[in-house]
Amino acid sequence: TTAALEAISQEFASNLFYGNAATDENKFSGLSTSYASLSAENARNIIDGEGSGSDNSSIWLVCWGPKKIYGVFPNGSKAGLQHIDFGKVVSSNSSGHMEVYKERFKWDAALVVADWRYAVRICNIDHSNLTADASSGADLTSLMIQAKAKLPSINNAYFYMNSDLQMYLDLQARSNVKGGGGLTYSNVGGKELGSFAGIPVRRCDAILNTEATVS
């Protein structure tokens, strides 16, 4: 059960950023479908990290809430992950019959981008060019400051990035902002949680290092 829950959580996280209902009816459209072009109407909220090729990643800044960016589920259904335990049942196949334990997991969800101004994508971050002091490659602290400036409000806003980018952010913050004001950490419930310029930073390894260049 634990392994199944982890797999479902990872699939949901991947869908949140990369899902496309137009190409897979079993998925909902994630954030990348709404922030996919530097020439789109919402391009002012897409910051180009100036990477190229297909080894790029993204940092997302999302402000959650009604009339902003929020999740929905079908009317009449339950929110969140549903678990149905059927207990011990008889399973039949070409080899005969056997008793097995059967359970079902179900998660019906979708994402609504009600106002595109409340999310910012920092794309084209070339993973292979990142350095600890931002002497070459993307300057993550600078890009994140620019992202914050684009939000109408930072109330209930979060940065999302994978573990590699989080490591480089930490290194660059130590190198460039030694006096404070960059990446900070606090201990909440026994867990070390980071924040940048007052906005929580959350690690999500469903965010890839193999994104194609956004143009």
mmCIF file of C-alpha atoms in Angstrom:
data_model
loop_
_atom_site.group_PDB
_atom_site.id
_atom_site.type_symbol
_atom_site.label_atom_id
_atom_site.label_comp_id
_atom_site.label_asym_id
_atom_site.label_seq_id
_atom_site.Cartn_x
_atom_site.Cartn_y
_atom_site.Cartn_z
ATOM 1 C CA THR A 1 0.000 0.000 0.000
ATOM 2 C CA THR A 2 2.793 2.423 0.870
ATOM 3 C CA ALA A 3 4.472 1.867 -2.490
ATOM 4 C CA ALA A 4 1.166 2.346 -4.318
ATOM 5 C CA LEU A 5 0.482 5.610 -2.486
ATOM 6 C CA GLU A 6 3.945 6.915 -3.362
ATOM 7 C CA ALA A 7 3.499 5.978 -7.024
ATOM 8 C CA ILE A 8 0.113 7.712 -7.178
ATOM 9 C CA SER A 9 1.511 10.829 -5.484
ATOM 10 C CA GLN A 10 4.393 10.991 -7.963
ATOM 11 C CA GLU A 11 2.014 10.533 -10.891
ATOM 12 C CA PHE A 12 -0.223 13.319 -9.592
ATOM 13 C CA ALA A 13 2.752 15.668 -9.163
ATOM 14 C CA SER A 14 3.958 14.900 -12.686
ATOM 15 C CA ASN A 15 0.463 15.551 -14.038
ATOM 16 C CA LEU A 16 0.280 18.849 -12.141
ATOM 17 C CA PHE A 17 3.208 20.201 -14.140
ATOM 18 C CA TYR A 18 3.180 18.237 -17.400
ATOM 19 C CA GLY A 19 -0.247 16.651 -17.911
ATOM 20 C CA ASN A 20 -2.059 17.322 -21.179
ATOM 21 C CA ALA A 21 -5.700 16.290 -21.496
ATOM 22 C CA ALA A 22 -5.560 16.947 -25.239
ATOM 23 C CA THR A 23 -3.133 14.075 -25.766
ATOM 24 C CA ASP A 24 -4.199 11.777 -22.908
ATOM 25 C CA GLU A 25 -7.819 11.664 -21.754
ATOM 26 C CA ASN A 26 -6.750 10.027 -18.490
ATOM 27 C CA LYS A 27 -4.834 13.139 -17.442
ATOM 28 C CA PHE A 28 -5.757 16.710 -16.620
ATOM 29 C CA SER A 29 -3.918 19.622 -18.189
ATOM 30 C CA GLY A 30 -1.085 20.802 -15.959
ATOM 31 C CA LEU A 31 0.691 24.124 -15.619
ATOM 32 C CA SER A 32 3.053 23.592 -18.555
ATOM 33 C CA THR A 33 0.156 23.625 -21.020
ATOM 34 C CA SER A 34 -0.743 27.165 -19.915
ATOM 35 C CA TYR A 35 2.829 28.501 -19.754
ATOM 36 C CA ALA A 36 4.340 27.066 -22.928
ATOM 37 C CA SER A 37 5.307 29.931 -25.222
ATOM 38 C CA LEU A 38 7.439 33.057 -24.911
ATOM 39 C CA SER A 39 5.149 34.764 -27.429
ATOM 40 C CA ALA A 40 1.830 33.887 -25.778
ATOM 41 C CA GLU A 41 -0.499 36.399 -24.125
ATOM 42 C CA ASN A 42 0.803 35.359 -20.710
ATOM 43 C CA ALA A 43 4.472 35.486 -21.778
ATOM 44 C CA ARG A 44 5.186 38.251 -19.267
ATOM 45 C CA ASN A 45 4.875 35.553 -16.617
ATOM 46 C CA ILE A 46 7.304 33.216 -18.372
ATOM 47 C CA ILE A 47 10.933 34.061 -17.598
ATOM 48 C CA ASP A 48 13.580 32.733 -19.965
ATOM 49 C CA GLY A 49 16.569 31.182 -18.171
ATOM 50 C CA GLU A 50 18.342 31.283 -21.556
ATOM 51 C CA GLY A 51 19.186 27.595 -21.652
ATOM 52 C CA SER A 52 18.926 25.529 -24.809
ATOM 53 C CA GLY A 53 18.721 21.921 -25.911
ATOM 54 C CA SER A 54 16.703 19.304 -24.053
ATOM 55 C CA ASP A 55 18.378 19.278 -20.635
ATOM 56 C CA ASN A 56 16.409 22.161 -19.179
ATOM 57 C CA SER A 57 14.345 22.484 -16.029
ATOM 58 C CA SER A 58 11.852 24.982 -14.622
ATOM 59 C CA ILE A 59 11.170 26.725 -11.352
ATOM 60 C CA TRP A 60 7.512 27.485 -10.700
ATOM 61 C CA LEU A 61 6.056 30.209 -8.522
ATOM 62 C CA VAL A 62 2.370 29.518 -7.902
ATOM 63 C CA CYS A 63 -0.098 31.539 -5.868
ATOM 64 C CA TRP A 64 -2.933 29.232 -4.869
ATOM 65 C CA GLY A 65 -6.477 30.347 -4.169
ATOM 66 C CA PRO A 66 -9.976 31.011 -5.543
ATOM 67 C CA LYS A 67 -9.923 33.159 -8.695
ATOM 68 C CA LYS A 68 -6.172 32.457 -8.944
ATOM 69 C CA ILE A 69 -4.801 28.925 -9.417
ATOM 70 C CA TYR A 70 -6.764 26.123 -7.786
ATOM 71 C CA GLY A 71 -7.677 22.466 -7.978
ATOM 72 C CA VAL A 72 -11.139 21.004 -8.587
ATOM 73 C CA PHE A 73 -12.800 17.589 -8.516
ATOM 74 C CA PRO A 74 -15.977 16.254 -10.167
ATOM 75 C CA ASN A 75 -19.270 17.372 -8.675
ATOM 76 C CA GLY A 76 -20.672 14.709 -6.375
ATOM 77 C CA SER A 77 -17.341 12.932 -5.883
ATOM 78 C CA LYS A 78 -14.845 13.115 -3.027
ATOM 79 C CA ALA A 79 -11.780 15.315 -2.915
ATOM 80 C CA GLY A 80 -8.355 13.740 -2.661
ATOM 81 C CA LEU A 81 -7.170 10.172 -2.936
ATOM 82 C CA GLN A 82 -9.884 7.553 -2.450
ATOM 83 C CA HIS A 83 -9.065 4.070 -1.170
ATOM 84 C CA ILE A 84 -11.489 1.169 -1.370
ATOM 85 C CA ASP A 85 -10.511 -2.073 0.384
ATOM 86 C CA PHE A 86 -12.343 -5.087 -1.069
ATOM 87 C CA GLY A 87 -10.643 -7.485 1.335
ATOM 88 C CA LYS A 88 -9.982 -11.096 0.352
ATOM 89 C CA VAL A 89 -11.569 -12.126 -2.965
ATOM 90 C CA VAL A 90 -11.264 -15.043 -5.389
ATOM 91 C CA SER A 91 -9.290 -14.318 -8.558
ATOM 92 C CA SER A 92 -9.480 -16.566 -11.598
ATOM 93 C CA ASN A 93 -7.015 -16.945 -14.461
ATOM 94 C CA SER A 94 -5.796 -19.631 -16.857
ATOM 95 C CA SER A 95 -3.968 -21.357 -14.000
ATOM 96 C CA GLY A 96 -7.075 -21.701 -11.835
ATOM 97 C CA HIS A 97 -8.405 -19.885 -8.807
ATOM 98 C CA MET A 98 -6.685 -18.208 -5.900
ATOM 99 C CA GLU A 99 -7.533 -15.972 -2.999
ATOM 100 C CA VAL A 100 -6.066 -12.468 -3.208
ATOM 101 C CA TYR A 101 -6.406 -9.195 -1.357
ATOM 102 C CA LYS A 102 -7.932 -6.523 -3.583
ATOM 103 C CA GLU A 103 -7.989 -2.763 -3.147
ATOM 104 C CA ARG A 104 -8.592 0.232 -5.394
ATOM 105 C CA PHE A 105 -7.081 3.692 -5.407
ATOM 106 C CA LYS A 106 -8.769 6.551 -7.236
ATOM 107 C CA TRP A 107 -7.983 10.254 -7.522
ATOM 108 C CA ASP A 108 -10.215 12.486 -9.654
ATOM 109 C CA ALA A 109 -8.801 15.975 -10.010
ATOM 110 C CA ALA A 110 -8.165 18.850 -12.382
ATOM 111 C CA LEU A 111 -6.375 22.181 -12.348
ATOM 112 C CA VAL A 112 -7.893 25.584 -13.045
ATOM 113 C CA VAL A 113 -5.766 28.560 -14.073
ATOM 114 C CA ALA A 114 -8.399 31.193 -13.395
ATOM 115 C CA ASP A 115 -5.963 34.106 -13.592
ATOM 116 C CA TRP A 116 -2.619 33.463 -15.278
ATOM 117 C CA ARG A 117 -1.014 36.395 -13.434
ATOM 118 C CA TYR A 118 -0.829 34.247 -10.297
ATOM 119 C CA ALA A 119 1.751 31.783 -11.606
ATOM 120 C CA VAL A 120 5.220 32.358 -13.012
ATOM 121 C CA ARG A 121 7.362 29.853 -14.865
ATOM 122 C CA ILE A 122 11.131 30.271 -14.937
ATOM 123 C CA CYS A 123 11.920 28.003 -17.864
ATOM 124 C CA ASN A 124 14.976 27.077 -19.938
ATOM 125 C CA ILE A 125 17.217 26.565 -16.913
ATOM 126 C CA ASP A 126 20.047 24.561 -18.471
ATOM 127 C CA HIS A 127 20.789 21.948 -15.836
ATOM 128 C CA SER A 128 24.253 21.119 -17.201
ATOM 129 C CA ASN A 129 25.411 24.766 -17.070
ATOM 130 C CA LEU A 130 24.486 25.574 -13.461
ATOM 131 C CA THR A 131 27.309 26.685 -11.170
ATOM 132 C CA ALA A 132 27.521 27.236 -7.429
ATOM 133 C CA ASP A 133 28.395 30.931 -7.765
ATOM 134 C CA ALA A 134 26.286 31.758 -10.855
ATOM 135 C CA SER A 135 29.498 32.670 -12.707
ATOM 136 C CA SER A 136 27.955 30.912 -15.705
ATOM 137 C CA GLY A 137 24.544 29.457 -16.417
ATOM 138 C CA ALA A 138 21.360 30.632 -14.734
ATOM 139 C CA ASP A 139 21.482 32.961 -11.734
ATOM 140 C CA LEU A 140 18.643 31.365 -9.787
ATOM 141 C CA THR A 141 18.384 34.016 -7.085
ATOM 142 C CA SER A 142 18.076 36.789 -9.676
ATOM 143 C CA LEU A 143 15.467 34.872 -11.673
ATOM 144 C CA MET A 144 13.393 34.148 -8.564
ATOM 145 C CA ILE A 145 13.445 37.812 -7.545
ATOM 146 C CA GLN A 146 12.115 38.672 -11.008
ATOM 147 C CA ALA A 147 9.405 36.012 -10.653
ATOM 148 C CA LYS A 148 8.257 37.368 -7.308
ATOM 149 C CA ALA A 149 7.922 40.857 -8.790
ATOM 150 C CA LYS A 150 5.444 39.588 -11.396
ATOM 151 C CA LEU A 151 2.829 38.339 -8.921
ATOM 152 C CA PRO A 152 -0.001 40.716 -7.959
ATOM 153 C CA SER A 153 0.201 39.195 -4.470
ATOM 154 C CA ILE A 154 2.418 36.650 -2.721
ATOM 155 C CA ASN A 155 -0.321 35.531 -0.332
ATOM 156 C CA ASN A 156 -0.322 31.697 -0.342
ATOM 157 C CA ALA A 157 2.482 31.615 -2.941
ATOM 158 C CA TYR A 158 5.070 28.818 -3.184
ATOM 159 C CA PHE A 159 8.194 28.158 -5.242
ATOM 160 C CA TYR A 160 8.514 24.636 -6.673
ATOM 161 C CA MET A 161 11.732 23.097 -7.991
ATOM 162 C CA ASN A 162 13.487 19.741 -8.062
ATOM 163 C CA SER A 163 16.286 18.683 -5.733
ATOM 164 C CA ASP A 164 19.078 19.602 -8.156
ATOM 165 C CA LEU A 165 17.856 23.168 -8.564
ATOM 166 C CA GLN A 166 17.224 23.449 -4.836
ATOM 167 C CA MET A 167 20.855 22.480 -4.206
ATOM 168 C CA TYR A 168 22.174 25.076 -6.658
ATOM 169 C CA LEU A 169 19.842 27.707 -5.220
ATOM 170 C CA ASP A 170 21.259 27.015 -1.782
ATOM 171 C CA LEU A 171 24.834 27.228 -3.064
ATOM 172 C CA GLN A 172 24.220 30.417 -5.022
ATOM 173 C CA ALA A 173 22.399 32.029 -2.108
ATOM 174 C CA ARG A 174 25.359 31.284 0.173
ATOM 175 C CA SER A 175 27.788 32.647 -2.400
ATOM 176 C CA ASN A 176 25.907 35.789 -3.439
ATOM 177 C CA VAL A 177 23.760 36.721 -0.457
ATOM 178 C CA LYS A 178 25.935 35.869 2.534
ATOM 179 C CA GLY A 179 24.493 38.784 4.456
ATOM 180 C CA GLY A 180 20.978 37.333 4.409
ATOM 181 C CA GLY A 181 17.825 38.100 2.450
ATOM 182 C CA GLY A 182 18.098 35.112 0.135
ATOM 183 C CA LEU A 183 17.374 31.479 0.935
ATOM 184 C CA THR A 184 16.611 30.830 4.589
ATOM 185 C CA TYR A 185 15.599 27.742 6.549
ATOM 186 C CA SER A 186 13.352 27.087 9.500
ATOM 187 C CA ASN A 187 12.496 23.913 11.365
ATOM 188 C CA VAL A 188 8.784 23.083 11.262
ATOM 189 C CA GLY A 189 7.538 19.871 12.830
ATOM 190 C CA GLY A 190 11.041 18.411 12.805
ATOM 191 C CA LYS A 191 11.520 19.156 9.088
ATOM 192 C CA GLU A 192 13.851 21.759 7.641
ATOM 193 C CA LEU A 193 11.838 23.937 5.258
ATOM 194 C CA GLY A 194 13.291 26.623 3.030
ATOM 195 C CA SER A 195 11.947 29.997 1.982
ATOM 196 C CA PHE A 196 13.149 32.622 -0.467
ATOM 197 C CA ALA A 197 12.318 36.296 0.045
ATOM 198 C CA GLY A 198 9.525 35.246 2.387
ATOM 199 C CA ILE A 199 8.036 32.674 -0.012
ATOM 200 C CA PRO A 200 8.224 28.957 0.921
ATOM 201 C CA VAL A 201 10.375 26.781 -1.341
ATOM 202 C CA ARG A 202 9.057 23.283 -1.933
ATOM 203 C CA ARG A 203 10.992 20.416 -3.500
ATOM 204 C CA CYS A 204 9.199 18.429 -6.199
ATOM 205 C CA ASP A 205 11.248 15.852 -8.072
ATOM 206 C CA ALA A 206 8.459 15.373 -10.598
ATOM 207 C CA ILE A 207 9.888 18.527 -12.211
ATOM 208 C CA LEU A 208 12.253 17.245 -14.885
ATOM 209 C CA ASN A 209 15.771 18.114 -15.988
ATOM 210 C CA THR A 210 14.907 17.014 -19.521
ATOM 211 C CA GLU A 211 12.502 19.728 -20.648
ATOM 212 C CA ALA A 212 12.704 20.936 -24.243
ATOM 213 C CA THR A 213 13.482 24.587 -24.843
ATOM 214 C CA VAL A 214 10.461 26.877 -24.423
ATOM 215 C CA SER A 215 10.423 29.385 -27.249
#
